[in-house]
Amino acid sequence: MAEHKKAHTEDEPSAFARFVRKTVSPLSRAFADSPLMQLRVRTPHGSVTLAKAPPVDLRVTSIASAELTDMPKSGHPRVPLARVYNGEAGRSYDTINAEVVGIFRDIPEPPTTGDHLEAGRLLGHIEALRLRNEVRCPIACKLIAQVVVDGQPVDFGEPLFVVDSGGTPLPQAEPETPVPETVEIVEPPRL
Amino acid sequence: MFAKVLVANRGEIAIRVIRACRELGVKTVAVFSEADRQALHPRFADEAYCIGPAQTARSYLNIPNIISAAEIAGVDAIHPGYGFLSENAQFADICASHGFKFIGPAAASLLLMGDKSSAKQRMADANVPVIPGSSIVESDQQAKKFAREVGFPVLIKATAGGGGKGMRIVGREADLPAGLTAASGEALAAFGDGRVYLEKLLIHPRHIEVQVLADEYGHVIHVGERDCSIQKPSHQKLLEETPAPNLDSNLRADLLTSAVRAARAVEYANAGTLEFLVNEDGMFYFMEMNTRIQVEHPITEVVYGIDLVKWQIRIAAGERLTVRQEEIKPSGHAIECRINAEDADHAFRPTAGKLGSVLLPGGPGVRIDTHIYSGAEVPPYYDSLLAKLIAHDRTRGDTIIRMRRALAETEILGVATTVPVHERILAMNSFVEGHTYVTWLREQVLQPPNEAVAAHGS
């Protein structure tokens, strides 16, 4: 970047524009395809340094199962989740989770911690594809914490609210299909 | 070039696409189901979103959640991999209407090639041979005339057909009227529609397909052929190789030019594959076109030194195909063995569960495309492909030797795999001599001739 500026001040602006068009643009395309990480070119009309961002950490350093079971997501938490849902010692809470992928939106009067929520109460929205999907309380319970903030992207199954239902398990939106002992594929796709 | 691509798939192909993106400097977004939380593809990607529970209809086929994830992540394009939504014209349309480039052909191409009869018609119009078929049989005379033209044996098929109902093989003219009556009656009983037609029956055909690459400016090339004749009884491919062994050079040239002509005729863009059946008499017939990347694409990549997935992405990004047909030259031979979590001794029944130790082969000329690791879970919900083992060497003989070595090194504990059946295939003389056909595996390996005779004799 610094050398860009130098070229700009030393020459006429039009000459610099020509240098960018004739030299830098084709060069950057060739550079993108080359294995080089950095390239510095000096010409009578100016000089330029091209650099690639360092490779991203692949995050596959450890696959120990003990660590994995503790990972709520795929290893890419975008916003750190409040670790409240283990609750006080000896007590476990339920979570109300996202049923769709989208952006979480608060309602004008969001519930606050300690509120007693009746079943069916509107808690928030998840905006997806310009549609507002309601998040409602599935059962009468007490709100322990809201773990998402307005505008936060959420994916499927992500905890939104931690609640205390007084020992009654939250009804599942749709029961998980049990894994069959043997799987019969009647007409497998031809790939 | 795109800045960010969402990969709407799982397993090895998701990883394959992520690798191509990374080498192109493109950021990646993975999507995964709850059953794939510990899978590798979400970890290889720069970002990952859970899109639903294990069942594919609610996750990998869940278009609203996939598009929503694409919007949140702010991607430019979506790569569908193979299977799932890869040949779904509606999905391609939805991607476009939300401003995401679908990395694949135009929705119109998906629609055209997805309908077998319209695809066949367009191919016939483009002078690409299709399996000769008659119109609906109105009289015995008309059926006889058609059968004489194409030669016996012929196959009687029900127009409403499926599952082998209303199908009859007729070997000689004298049996034709009785066969028509029987097939028509069976079709009427099964489908309430007794209409039947005739098709030329191919005896022991080979499945040979041609890889094509086309950009959005009308430049079309082929990248050689692949012989995929080693198929399970369900017609799923198990082992593929390139170049096809014992293929007459004129026939090969005809196949390759026909494929390019076919792709041009339908104004195809992106990577695609034209599947042909090659008969014993040296005639070939168009079967179908696969409008996506194929499972077996790596053998083409290693023999032709071309990265097909990168080209898919480049073409979708509007780049011109800079590879000329003259530059497409095979170098050596490659074989791919699909290592599936299946029990070949029990009709390739899929097996699922937690993997024990996984040791995969390596060394010169061996490529592995996989998503498994020691301790990984193989969920029962998805395709049973665990790994693609690709061996490459100078000659076919050397490649077979290399593949046997690689299979011997492979250890996957915890589930039944197709490694043993591959070892049996590679030990067969008729395979080594290159005399295989689409029913060869069933007839010669799974049910060897002497056993078949015994079974029929009872």
mmCIF file of N, CA, C and O in Angstrom, chain B residues 1 33 82 114 190 204 267 321 354 372:
data_model
loop_
_atom_site.group_PDB
_atom_site.id
_atom_site.type_symbol
_atom_site.label_atom_id
_atom_site.label_comp_id
_atom_site.label_asym_id
_atom_site.label_seq_id
_atom_site.Cartn_x
_atom_site.Cartn_y
_atom_site.Cartn_z
ATOM 1 N N MET B 1 -13.472 -13.597 -9.516
ATOM 2 C CA MET B 1 -13.639 -14.820 -8.707
ATOM 3 C C MET B 1 -14.519 -14.523 -7.495
ATOM 4 O O MET B 1 -14.561 -13.402 -7.003
ATOM 5 N N SER B 33 -25.788 -31.238 9.262
ATOM 6 C CA SER B 33 -26.952 -31.669 10.036
ATOM 7 C C SER B 33 -26.497 -31.979 11.458
ATOM 8 O O SER B 33 -25.299 -32.076 11.727
ATOM 9 N N TYR B 82 -22.458 -33.463 -5.328
ATOM 10 C CA TYR B 82 -23.274 -34.413 -6.097
ATOM 11 C C TYR B 82 -24.384 -34.934 -5.190
ATOM 12 O O TYR B 82 -24.307 -34.819 -3.969
ATOM 13 N N GLY B 114 -32.851 -33.723 -16.812
ATOM 14 C CA GLY B 114 -33.514 -34.466 -15.749
ATOM 15 C C GLY B 114 -34.680 -35.287 -16.260
ATOM 16 O O GLY B 114 -35.079 -36.267 -15.645
ATOM 17 N N ALA B 190 -50.487 -54.313 -13.355
ATOM 18 C CA ALA B 190 -49.643 -53.588 -12.398
ATOM 19 C C ALA B 190 -49.910 -52.089 -12.402
ATOM 20 O O ALA B 190 -49.869 -51.441 -11.367
ATOM 21 N N HIS B 204 -24.548 -57.640 -22.570
ATOM 22 C CA HIS B 204 -23.287 -57.355 -21.884
ATOM 23 C C HIS B 204 -22.662 -56.027 -22.306
ATOM 24 O O HIS B 204 -21.499 -55.976 -22.705
ATOM 25 N N GLU B 267 -26.333 -26.347 -25.410
ATOM 26 C CA GLU B 267 -25.707 -25.120 -24.885
ATOM 27 C C GLU B 267 -25.345 -25.281 -23.414
ATOM 28 O O GLU B 267 -25.630 -24.430 -22.576
ATOM 29 N N LEU B 321 -12.820 -20.809 -20.268
ATOM 30 C CA LEU B 321 -12.072 -22.066 -20.220
ATOM 31 C C LEU B 321 -10.826 -21.865 -21.079
ATOM 32 O O LEU B 321 -10.923 -21.694 -22.294
ATOM 33 N N LYS B 354 -19.892 -46.560 14.893
ATOM 34 C CA LYS B 354 -18.690 -45.809 15.225
ATOM 35 C C LYS B 354 -17.483 -46.555 14.667
ATOM 36 O O LYS B 354 -17.347 -47.761 14.879
ATOM 37 N N ILE B 372 -13.514 -39.540 6.625
ATOM 38 C CA ILE B 372 -13.523 -40.346 7.852
ATOM 39 C C ILE B 372 -12.196 -40.245 8.598
ATOM 40 O O ILE B 372 -11.168 -39.876 8.029
#
